[in-house]
JSON list of C-alpha atoms in Angstrom, two decimals:
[
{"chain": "A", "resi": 1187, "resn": "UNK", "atom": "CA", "xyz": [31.81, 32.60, 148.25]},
{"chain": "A", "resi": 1188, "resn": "UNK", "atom": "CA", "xyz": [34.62, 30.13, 148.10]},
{"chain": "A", "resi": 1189, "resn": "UNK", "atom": "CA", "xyz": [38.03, 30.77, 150.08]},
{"chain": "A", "resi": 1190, "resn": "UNK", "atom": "CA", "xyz": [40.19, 31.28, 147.12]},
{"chain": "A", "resi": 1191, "resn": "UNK", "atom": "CA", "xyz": [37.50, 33.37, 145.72]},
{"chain": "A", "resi": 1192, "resn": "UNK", "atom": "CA", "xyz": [37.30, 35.17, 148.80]},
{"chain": "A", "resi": 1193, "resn": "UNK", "atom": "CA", "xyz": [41.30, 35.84, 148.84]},
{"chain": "A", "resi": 1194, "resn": "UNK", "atom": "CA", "xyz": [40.44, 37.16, 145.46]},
{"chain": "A", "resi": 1195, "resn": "UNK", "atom": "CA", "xyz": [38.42, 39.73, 146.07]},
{"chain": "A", "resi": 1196, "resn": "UNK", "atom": "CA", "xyz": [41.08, 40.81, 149.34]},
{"chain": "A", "resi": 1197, "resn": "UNK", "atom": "CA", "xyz": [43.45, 40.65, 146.57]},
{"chain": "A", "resi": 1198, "resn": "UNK", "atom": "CA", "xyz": [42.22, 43.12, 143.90]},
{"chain": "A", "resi": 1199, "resn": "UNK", "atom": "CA", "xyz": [39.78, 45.81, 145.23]},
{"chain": "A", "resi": 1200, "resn": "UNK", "atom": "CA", "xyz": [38.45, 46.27, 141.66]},
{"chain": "A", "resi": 1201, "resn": "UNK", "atom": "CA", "xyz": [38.62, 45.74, 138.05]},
{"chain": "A", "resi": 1202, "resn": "UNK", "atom": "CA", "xyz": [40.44, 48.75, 137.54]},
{"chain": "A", "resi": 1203, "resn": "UNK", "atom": "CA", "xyz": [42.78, 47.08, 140.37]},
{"chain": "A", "resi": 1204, "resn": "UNK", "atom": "CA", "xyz": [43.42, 43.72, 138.45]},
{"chain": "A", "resi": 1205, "resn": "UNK", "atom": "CA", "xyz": [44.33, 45.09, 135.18]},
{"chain": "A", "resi": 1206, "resn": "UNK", "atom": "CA", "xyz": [46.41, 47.28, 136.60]},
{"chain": "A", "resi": 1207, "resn": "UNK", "atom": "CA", "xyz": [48.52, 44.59, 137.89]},
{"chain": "A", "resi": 1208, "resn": "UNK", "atom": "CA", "xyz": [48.52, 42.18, 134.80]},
{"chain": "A", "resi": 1209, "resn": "UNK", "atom": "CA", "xyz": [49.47, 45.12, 131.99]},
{"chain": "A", "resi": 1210, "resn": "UNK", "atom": "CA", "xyz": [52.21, 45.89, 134.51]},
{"chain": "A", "resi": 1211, "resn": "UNK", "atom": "CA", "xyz": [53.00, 42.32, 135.99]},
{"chain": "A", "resi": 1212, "resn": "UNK", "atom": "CA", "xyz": [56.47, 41.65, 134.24]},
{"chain": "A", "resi": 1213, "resn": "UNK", "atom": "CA", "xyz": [58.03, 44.57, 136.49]},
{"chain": "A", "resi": 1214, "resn": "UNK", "atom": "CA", "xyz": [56.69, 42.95, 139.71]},
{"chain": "A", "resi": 1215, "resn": "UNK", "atom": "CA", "xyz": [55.94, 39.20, 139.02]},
{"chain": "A", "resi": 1216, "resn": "UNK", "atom": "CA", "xyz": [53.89, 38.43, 142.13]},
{"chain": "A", "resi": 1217, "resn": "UNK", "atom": "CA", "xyz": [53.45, 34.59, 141.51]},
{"chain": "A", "resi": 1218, "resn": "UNK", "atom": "CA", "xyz": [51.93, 34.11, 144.68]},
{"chain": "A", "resi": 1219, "resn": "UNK", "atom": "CA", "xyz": [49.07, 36.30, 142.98]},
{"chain": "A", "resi": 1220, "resn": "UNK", "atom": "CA", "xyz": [48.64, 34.73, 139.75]},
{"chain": "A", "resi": 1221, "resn": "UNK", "atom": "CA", "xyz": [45.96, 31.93, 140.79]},
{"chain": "A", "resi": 1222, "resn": "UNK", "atom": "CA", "xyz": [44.23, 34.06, 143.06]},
{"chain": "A", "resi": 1223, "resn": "UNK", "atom": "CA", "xyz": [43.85, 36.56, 140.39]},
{"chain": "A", "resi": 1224, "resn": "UNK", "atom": "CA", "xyz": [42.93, 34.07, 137.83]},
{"chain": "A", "resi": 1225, "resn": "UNK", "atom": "CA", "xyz": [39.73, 33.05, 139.98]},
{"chain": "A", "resi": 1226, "resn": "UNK", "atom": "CA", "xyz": [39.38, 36.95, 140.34]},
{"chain": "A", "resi": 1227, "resn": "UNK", "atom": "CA", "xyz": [39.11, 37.37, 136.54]},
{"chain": "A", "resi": 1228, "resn": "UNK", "atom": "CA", "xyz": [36.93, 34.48, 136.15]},
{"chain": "A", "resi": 1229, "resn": "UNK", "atom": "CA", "xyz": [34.29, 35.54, 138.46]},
{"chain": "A", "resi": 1230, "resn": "UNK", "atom": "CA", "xyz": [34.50, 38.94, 137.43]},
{"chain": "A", "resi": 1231, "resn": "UNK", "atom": "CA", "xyz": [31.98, 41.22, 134.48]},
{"chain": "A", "resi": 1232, "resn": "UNK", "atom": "CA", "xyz": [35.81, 41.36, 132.64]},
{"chain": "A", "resi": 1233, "resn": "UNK", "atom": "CA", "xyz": [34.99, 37.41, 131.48]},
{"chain": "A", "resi": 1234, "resn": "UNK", "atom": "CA", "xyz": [31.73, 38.55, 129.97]},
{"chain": "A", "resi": 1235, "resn": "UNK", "atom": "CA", "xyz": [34.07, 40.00, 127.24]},
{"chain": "A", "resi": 1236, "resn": "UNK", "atom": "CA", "xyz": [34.81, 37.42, 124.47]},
{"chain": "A", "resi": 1237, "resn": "UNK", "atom": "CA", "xyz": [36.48, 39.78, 122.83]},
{"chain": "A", "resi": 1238, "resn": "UNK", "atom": "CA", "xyz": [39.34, 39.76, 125.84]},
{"chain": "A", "resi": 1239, "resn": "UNK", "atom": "CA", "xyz": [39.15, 36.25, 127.07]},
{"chain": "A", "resi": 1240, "resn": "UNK", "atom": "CA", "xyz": [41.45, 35.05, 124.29]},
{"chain": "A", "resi": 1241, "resn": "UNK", "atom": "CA", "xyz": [43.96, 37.46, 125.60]},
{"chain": "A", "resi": 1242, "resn": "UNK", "atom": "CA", "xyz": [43.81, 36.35, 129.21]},
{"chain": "A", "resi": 1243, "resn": "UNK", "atom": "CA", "xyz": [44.31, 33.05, 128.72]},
{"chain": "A", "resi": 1244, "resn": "UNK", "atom": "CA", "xyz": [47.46, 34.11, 126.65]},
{"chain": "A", "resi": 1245, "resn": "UNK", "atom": "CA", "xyz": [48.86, 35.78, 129.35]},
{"chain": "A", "resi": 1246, "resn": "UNK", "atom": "CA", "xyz": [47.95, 33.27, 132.06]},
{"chain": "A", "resi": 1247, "resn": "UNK", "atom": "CA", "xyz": [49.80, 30.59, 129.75]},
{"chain": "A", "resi": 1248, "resn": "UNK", "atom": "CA", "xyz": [52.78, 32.89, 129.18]},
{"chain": "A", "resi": 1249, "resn": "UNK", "atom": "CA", "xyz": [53.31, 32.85, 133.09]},
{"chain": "A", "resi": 1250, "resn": "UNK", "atom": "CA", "xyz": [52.66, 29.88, 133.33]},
{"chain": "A", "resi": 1251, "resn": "UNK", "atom": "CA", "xyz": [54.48, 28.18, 130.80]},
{"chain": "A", "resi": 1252, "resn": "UNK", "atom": "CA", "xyz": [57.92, 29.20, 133.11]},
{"chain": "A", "resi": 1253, "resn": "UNK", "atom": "CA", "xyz": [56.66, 27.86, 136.05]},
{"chain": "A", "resi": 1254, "resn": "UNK", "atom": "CA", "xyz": [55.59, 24.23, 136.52]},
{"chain": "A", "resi": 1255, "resn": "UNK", "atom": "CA", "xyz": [54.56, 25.10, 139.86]},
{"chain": "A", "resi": 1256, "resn": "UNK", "atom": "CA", "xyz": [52.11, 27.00, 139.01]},
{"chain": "A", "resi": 1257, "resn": "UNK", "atom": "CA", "xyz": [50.32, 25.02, 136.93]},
{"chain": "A", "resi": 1258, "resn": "UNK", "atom": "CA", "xyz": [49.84, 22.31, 139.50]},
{"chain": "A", "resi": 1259, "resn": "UNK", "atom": "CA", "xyz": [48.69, 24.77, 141.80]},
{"chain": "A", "resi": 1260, "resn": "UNK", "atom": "CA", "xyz": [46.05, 26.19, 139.42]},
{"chain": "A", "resi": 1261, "resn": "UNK", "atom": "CA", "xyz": [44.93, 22.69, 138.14]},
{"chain": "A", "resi": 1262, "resn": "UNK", "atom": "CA", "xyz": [44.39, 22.00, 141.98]},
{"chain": "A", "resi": 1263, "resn": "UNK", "atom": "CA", "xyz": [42.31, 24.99, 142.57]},
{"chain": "A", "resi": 1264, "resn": "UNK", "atom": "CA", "xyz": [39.84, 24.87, 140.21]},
{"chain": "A", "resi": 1265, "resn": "UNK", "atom": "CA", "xyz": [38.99, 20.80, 141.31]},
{"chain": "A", "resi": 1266, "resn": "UNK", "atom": "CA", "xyz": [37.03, 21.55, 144.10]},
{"chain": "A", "resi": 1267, "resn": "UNK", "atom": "CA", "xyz": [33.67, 22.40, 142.80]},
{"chain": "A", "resi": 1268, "resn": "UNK", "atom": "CA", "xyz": [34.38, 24.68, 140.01]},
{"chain": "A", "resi": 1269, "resn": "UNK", "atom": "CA", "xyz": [31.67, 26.19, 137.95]},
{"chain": "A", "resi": 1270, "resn": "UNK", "atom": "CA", "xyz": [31.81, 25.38, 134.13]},
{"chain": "A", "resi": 1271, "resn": "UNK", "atom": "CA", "xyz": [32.97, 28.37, 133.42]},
{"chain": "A", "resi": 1272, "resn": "UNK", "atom": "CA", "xyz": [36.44, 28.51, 135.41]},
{"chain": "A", "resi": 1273, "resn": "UNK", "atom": "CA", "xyz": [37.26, 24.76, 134.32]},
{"chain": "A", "resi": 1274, "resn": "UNK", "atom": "CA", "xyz": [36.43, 26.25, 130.67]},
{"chain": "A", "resi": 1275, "resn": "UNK", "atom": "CA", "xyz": [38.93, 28.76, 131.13]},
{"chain": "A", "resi": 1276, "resn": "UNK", "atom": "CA", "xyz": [41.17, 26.84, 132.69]},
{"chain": "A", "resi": 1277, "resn": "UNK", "atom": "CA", "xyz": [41.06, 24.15, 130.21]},
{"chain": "A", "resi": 1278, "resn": "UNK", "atom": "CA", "xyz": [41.85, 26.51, 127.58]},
{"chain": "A", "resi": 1279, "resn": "UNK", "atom": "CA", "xyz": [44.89, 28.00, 129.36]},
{"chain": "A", "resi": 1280, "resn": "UNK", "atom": "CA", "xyz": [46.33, 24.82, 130.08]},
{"chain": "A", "resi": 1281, "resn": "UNK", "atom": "CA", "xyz": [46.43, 23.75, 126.50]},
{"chain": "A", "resi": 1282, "resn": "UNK", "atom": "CA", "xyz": [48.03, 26.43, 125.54]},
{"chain": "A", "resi": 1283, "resn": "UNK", "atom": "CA", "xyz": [50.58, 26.06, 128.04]},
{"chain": "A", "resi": 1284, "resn": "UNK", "atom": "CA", "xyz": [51.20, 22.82, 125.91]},
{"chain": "A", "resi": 1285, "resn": "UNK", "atom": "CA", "xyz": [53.81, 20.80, 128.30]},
{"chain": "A", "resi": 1286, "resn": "UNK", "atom": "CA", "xyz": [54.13, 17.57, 128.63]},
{"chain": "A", "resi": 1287, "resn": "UNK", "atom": "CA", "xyz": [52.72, 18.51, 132.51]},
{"chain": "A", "resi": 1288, "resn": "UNK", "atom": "CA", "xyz": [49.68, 20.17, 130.94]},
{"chain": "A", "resi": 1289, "resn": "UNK", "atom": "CA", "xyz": [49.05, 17.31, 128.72]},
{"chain": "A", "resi": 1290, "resn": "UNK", "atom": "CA", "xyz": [48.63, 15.15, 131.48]},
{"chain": "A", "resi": 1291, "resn": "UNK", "atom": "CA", "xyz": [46.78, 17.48, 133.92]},
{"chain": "A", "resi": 1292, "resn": "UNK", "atom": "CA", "xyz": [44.28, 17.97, 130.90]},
{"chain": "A", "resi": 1293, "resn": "UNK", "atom": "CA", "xyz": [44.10, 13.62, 130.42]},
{"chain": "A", "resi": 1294, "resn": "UNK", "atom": "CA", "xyz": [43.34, 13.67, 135.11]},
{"chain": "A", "resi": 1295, "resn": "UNK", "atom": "CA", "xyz": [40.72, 16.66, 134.31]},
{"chain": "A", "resi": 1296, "resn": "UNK", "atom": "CA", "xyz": [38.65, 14.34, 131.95]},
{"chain": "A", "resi": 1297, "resn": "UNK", "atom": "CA", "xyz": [38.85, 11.06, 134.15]},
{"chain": "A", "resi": 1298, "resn": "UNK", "atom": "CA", "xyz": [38.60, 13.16, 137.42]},
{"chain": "A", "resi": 1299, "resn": "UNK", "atom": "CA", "xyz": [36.29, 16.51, 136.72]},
{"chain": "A", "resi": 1300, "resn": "UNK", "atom": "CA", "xyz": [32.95, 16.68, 136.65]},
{"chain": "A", "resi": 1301, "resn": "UNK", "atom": "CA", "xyz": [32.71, 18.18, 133.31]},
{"chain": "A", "resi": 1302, "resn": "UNK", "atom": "CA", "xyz": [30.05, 19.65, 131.19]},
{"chain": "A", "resi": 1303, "resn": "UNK", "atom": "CA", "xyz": [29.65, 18.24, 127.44]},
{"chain": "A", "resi": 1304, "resn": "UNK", "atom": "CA", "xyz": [31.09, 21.24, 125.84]},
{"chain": "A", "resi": 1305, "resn": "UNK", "atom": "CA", "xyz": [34.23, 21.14, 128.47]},
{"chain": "A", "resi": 1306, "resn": "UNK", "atom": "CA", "xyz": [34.75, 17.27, 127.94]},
{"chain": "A", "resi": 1307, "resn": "UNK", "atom": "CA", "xyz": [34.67, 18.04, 124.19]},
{"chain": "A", "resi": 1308, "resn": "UNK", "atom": "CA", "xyz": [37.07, 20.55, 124.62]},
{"chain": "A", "resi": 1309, "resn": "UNK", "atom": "CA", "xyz": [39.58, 18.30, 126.35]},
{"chain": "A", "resi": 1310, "resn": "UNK", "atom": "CA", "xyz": [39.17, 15.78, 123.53]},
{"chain": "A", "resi": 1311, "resn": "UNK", "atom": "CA", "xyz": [39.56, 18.46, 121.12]},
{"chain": "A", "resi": 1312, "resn": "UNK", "atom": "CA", "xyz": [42.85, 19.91, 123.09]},
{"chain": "A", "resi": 1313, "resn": "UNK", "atom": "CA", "xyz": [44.66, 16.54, 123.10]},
{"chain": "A", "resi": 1314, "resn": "UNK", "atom": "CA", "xyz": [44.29, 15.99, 119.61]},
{"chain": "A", "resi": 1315, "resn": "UNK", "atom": "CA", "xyz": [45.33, 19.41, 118.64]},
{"chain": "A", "resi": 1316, "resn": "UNK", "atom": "CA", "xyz": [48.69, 20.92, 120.03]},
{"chain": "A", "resi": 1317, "resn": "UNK", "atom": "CA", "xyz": [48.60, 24.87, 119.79]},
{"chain": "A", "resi": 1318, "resn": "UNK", "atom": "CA", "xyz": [51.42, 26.87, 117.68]},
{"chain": "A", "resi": 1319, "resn": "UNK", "atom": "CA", "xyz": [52.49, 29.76, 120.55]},
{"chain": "A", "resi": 1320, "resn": "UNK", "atom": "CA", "xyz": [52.16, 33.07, 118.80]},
{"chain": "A", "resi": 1321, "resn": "UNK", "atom": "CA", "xyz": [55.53, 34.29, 118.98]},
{"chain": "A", "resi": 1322, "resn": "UNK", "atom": "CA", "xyz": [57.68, 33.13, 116.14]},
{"chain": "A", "resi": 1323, "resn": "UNK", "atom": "CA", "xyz": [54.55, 33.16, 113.80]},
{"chain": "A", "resi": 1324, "resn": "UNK", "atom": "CA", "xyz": [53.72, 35.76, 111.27]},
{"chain": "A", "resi": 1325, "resn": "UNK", "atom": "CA", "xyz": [51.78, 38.43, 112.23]},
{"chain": "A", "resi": 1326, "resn": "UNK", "atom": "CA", "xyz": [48.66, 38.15, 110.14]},
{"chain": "A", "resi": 1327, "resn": "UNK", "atom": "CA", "xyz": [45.89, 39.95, 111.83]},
{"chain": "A", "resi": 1328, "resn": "UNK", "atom": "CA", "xyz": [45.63, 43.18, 114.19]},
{"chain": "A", "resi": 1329, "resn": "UNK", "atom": "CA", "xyz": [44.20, 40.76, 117.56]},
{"chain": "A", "resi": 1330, "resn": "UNK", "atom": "CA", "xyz": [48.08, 38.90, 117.08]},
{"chain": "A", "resi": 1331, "resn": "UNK", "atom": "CA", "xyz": [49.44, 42.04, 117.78]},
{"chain": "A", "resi": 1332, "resn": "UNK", "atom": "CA", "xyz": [47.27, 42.06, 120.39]},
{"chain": "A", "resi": 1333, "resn": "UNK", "atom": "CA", "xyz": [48.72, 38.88, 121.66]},
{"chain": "A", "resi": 1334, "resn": "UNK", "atom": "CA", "xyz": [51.82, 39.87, 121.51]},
{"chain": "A", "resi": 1335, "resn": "UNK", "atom": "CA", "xyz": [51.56, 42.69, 123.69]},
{"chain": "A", "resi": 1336, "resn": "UNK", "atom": "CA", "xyz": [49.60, 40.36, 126.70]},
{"chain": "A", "resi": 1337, "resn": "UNK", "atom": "CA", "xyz": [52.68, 38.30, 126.41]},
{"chain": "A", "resi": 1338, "resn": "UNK", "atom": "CA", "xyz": [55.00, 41.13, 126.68]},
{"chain": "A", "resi": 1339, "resn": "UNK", "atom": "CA", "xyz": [52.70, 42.42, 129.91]},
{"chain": "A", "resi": 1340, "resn": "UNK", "atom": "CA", "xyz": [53.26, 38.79, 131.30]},
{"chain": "A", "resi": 1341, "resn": "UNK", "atom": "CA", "xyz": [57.13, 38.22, 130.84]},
{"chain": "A", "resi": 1342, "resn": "UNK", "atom": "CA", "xyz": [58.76, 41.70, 129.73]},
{"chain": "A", "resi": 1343, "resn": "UNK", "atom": "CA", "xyz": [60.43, 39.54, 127.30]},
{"chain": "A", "resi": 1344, "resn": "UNK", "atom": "CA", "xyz": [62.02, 41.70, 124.16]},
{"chain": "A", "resi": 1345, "resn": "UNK", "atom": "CA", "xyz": [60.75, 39.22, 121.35]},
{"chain": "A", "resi": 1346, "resn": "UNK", "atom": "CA", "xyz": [57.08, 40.33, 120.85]},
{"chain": "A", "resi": 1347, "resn": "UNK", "atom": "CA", "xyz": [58.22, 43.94, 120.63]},
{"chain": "A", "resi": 1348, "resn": "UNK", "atom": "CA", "xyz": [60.78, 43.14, 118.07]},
{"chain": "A", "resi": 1349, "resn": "UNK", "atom": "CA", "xyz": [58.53, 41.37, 116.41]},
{"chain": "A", "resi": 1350, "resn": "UNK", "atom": "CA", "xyz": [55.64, 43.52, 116.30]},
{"chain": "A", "resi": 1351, "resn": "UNK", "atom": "CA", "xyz": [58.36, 46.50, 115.20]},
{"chain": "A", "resi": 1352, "resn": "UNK", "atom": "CA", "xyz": [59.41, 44.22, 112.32]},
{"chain": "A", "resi": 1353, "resn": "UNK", "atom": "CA", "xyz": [56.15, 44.95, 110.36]},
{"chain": "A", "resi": 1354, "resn": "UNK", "atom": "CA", "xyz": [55.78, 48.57, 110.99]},
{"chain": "A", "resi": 1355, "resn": "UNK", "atom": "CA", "xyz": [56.73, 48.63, 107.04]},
{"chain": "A", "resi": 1356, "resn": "UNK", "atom": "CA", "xyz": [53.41, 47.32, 106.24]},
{"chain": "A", "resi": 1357, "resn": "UNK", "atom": "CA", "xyz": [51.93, 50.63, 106.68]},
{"chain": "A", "resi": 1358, "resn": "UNK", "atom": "CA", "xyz": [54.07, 51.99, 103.97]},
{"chain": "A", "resi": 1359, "resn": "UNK", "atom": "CA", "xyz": [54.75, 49.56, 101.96]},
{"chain": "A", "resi": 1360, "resn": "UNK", "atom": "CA", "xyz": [52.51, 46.62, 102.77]},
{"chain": "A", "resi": 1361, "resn": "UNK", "atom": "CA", "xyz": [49.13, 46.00, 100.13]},
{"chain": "A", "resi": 1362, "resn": "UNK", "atom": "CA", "xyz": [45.43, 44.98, 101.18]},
{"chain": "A", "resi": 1363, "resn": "UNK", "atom": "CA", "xyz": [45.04, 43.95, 105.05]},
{"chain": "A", "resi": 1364, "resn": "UNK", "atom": "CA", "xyz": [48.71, 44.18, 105.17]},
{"chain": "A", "resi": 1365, "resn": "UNK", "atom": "CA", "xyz": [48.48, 48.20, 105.42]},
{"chain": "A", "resi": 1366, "resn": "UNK", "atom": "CA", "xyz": [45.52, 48.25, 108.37]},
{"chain": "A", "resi": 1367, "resn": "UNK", "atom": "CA", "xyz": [47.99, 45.44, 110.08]},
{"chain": "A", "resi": 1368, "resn": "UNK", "atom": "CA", "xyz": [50.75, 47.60, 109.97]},
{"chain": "A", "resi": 1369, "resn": "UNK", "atom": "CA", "xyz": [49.33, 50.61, 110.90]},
{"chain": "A", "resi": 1370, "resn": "UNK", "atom": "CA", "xyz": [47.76, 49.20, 113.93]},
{"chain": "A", "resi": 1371, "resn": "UNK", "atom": "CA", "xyz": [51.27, 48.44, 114.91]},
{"chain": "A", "resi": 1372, "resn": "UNK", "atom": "CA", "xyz": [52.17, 51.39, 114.36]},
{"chain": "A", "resi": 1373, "resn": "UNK", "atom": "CA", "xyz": [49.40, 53.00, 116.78]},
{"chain": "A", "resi": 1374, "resn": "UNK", "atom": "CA", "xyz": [50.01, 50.42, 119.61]},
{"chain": "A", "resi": 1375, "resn": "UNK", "atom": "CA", "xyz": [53.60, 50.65, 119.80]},
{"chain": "A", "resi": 1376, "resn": "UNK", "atom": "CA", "xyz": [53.07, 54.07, 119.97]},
{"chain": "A", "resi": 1377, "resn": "UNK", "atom": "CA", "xyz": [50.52, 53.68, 122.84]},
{"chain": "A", "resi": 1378, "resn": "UNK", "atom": "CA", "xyz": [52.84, 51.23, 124.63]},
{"chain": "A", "resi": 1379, "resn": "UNK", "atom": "CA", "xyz": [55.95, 53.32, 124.67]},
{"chain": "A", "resi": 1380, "resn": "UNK", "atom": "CA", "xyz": [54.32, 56.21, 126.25]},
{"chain": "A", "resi": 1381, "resn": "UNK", "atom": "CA", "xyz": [52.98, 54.09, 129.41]},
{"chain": "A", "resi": 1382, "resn": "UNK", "atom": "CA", "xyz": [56.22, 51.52, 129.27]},
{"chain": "A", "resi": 1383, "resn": "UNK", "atom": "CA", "xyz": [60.03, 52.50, 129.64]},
{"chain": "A", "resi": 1384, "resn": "UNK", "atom": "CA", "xyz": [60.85, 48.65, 128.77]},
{"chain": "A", "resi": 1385, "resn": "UNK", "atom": "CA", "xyz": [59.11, 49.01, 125.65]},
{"chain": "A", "resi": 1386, "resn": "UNK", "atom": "CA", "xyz": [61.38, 52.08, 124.76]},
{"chain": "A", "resi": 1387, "resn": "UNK", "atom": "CA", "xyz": [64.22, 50.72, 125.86]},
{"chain": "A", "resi": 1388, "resn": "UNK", "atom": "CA", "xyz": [63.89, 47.48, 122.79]},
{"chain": "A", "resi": 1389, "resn": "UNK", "atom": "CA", "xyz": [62.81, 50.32, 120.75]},
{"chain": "A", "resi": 1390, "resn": "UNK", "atom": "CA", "xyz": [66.13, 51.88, 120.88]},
{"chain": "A", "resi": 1391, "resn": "UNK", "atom": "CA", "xyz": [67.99, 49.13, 120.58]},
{"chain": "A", "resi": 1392, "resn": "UNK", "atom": "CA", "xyz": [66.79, 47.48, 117.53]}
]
């Protein structure tokens, strides 16, 4: 066991534990946390699910993408003998932090890391392709909205309510995939404003 993996682990007593803190992390941003826990989440049965790993990394970017710091420190902690799988997920995060700072971290990882195949093609891959950050972008599928609501866990920021509230129509009046999209916003703003006061509080004002 590795000492930041090890601070992990004295970190969050559990699974239960860690998501706990990231769905509620905007009302207590412990930054000091957020590499130890992303090394916690890495080397924990939660990474086995593909189906959740997308929304990690988007709320690992979202912190980071307000804090410089932070993303030098989390570049720096996966160097030292990472397995394949944190500099995977790390990779990913960082290029959808998509600074000029992550840019350049991702450029040291390839000349610096030893990499896999799939992870140096996944550099090469992230410097030729910038990612679009969700928010701003139309809704088009029920996992955005999904998205939206890590980001909202990461920063309490009003804009991915608003916007998921803006297509609550679609369940009336929307036609095809445009109805389930809708009505899936519907259900999870429904489930978010009974476990978030935040949440009700943009609901009231818009």
């Amino acid at each position: 066991l590795s000492p930041l993996n090890a601070i992990a682990e004295d970190v969050f007593k559990s699974d239960q534990d860690y998501e706990q803190w990231a769905s509620n992390f905007y009302l207590n941003p412990e930054l000091d946390k957020v590499v130890p826990a992303f090394h916690y989440y890495c080397n924990s049965k939660l990474s086995n699910e593909r189906n959740i790993r997308v929304l990690i990394s988007h709320f690992y970017a979202a912190i980071l993408r307000s804090n410089p710091k932070l993303v030098d420190e989390l570049f720096r902690s996966v160097q030292p003998g990472a397995n394949a799988r944190v500099q995977s997920f790390a990779l990913n995060t960082l290029w959808l932090v998509n600074s000029e700072q992550s840019r350049e971290l991702l450029l040291n990882a390839k000349m610096n890391w030893e990499l896999t195949d799939n992870n140096r093609r996944t550099i090469d891959q992230s410097i030729e392709i910038r990612p679009q950050w969700p928010l701003g972008t139309p809704i088009t599928s029920t996992s955005m909205i999904d998205i939206f609501w890590t980001i909202f866990s990461a920063t309490g920021e009003a804009q991915p309510v608003k916007e998921i509230i803006s297509i609550l129509h679609l369940a009336e009046d929307g036609t095809g995939k445009e109805i389930m999209i809708g009505g899936a916003a519907k259900w999870s703003l429904a489930l978010q404003m009974r476990t978030h006061k935040r949440v009700v509080e943009i609901v009231r004002q818009e």
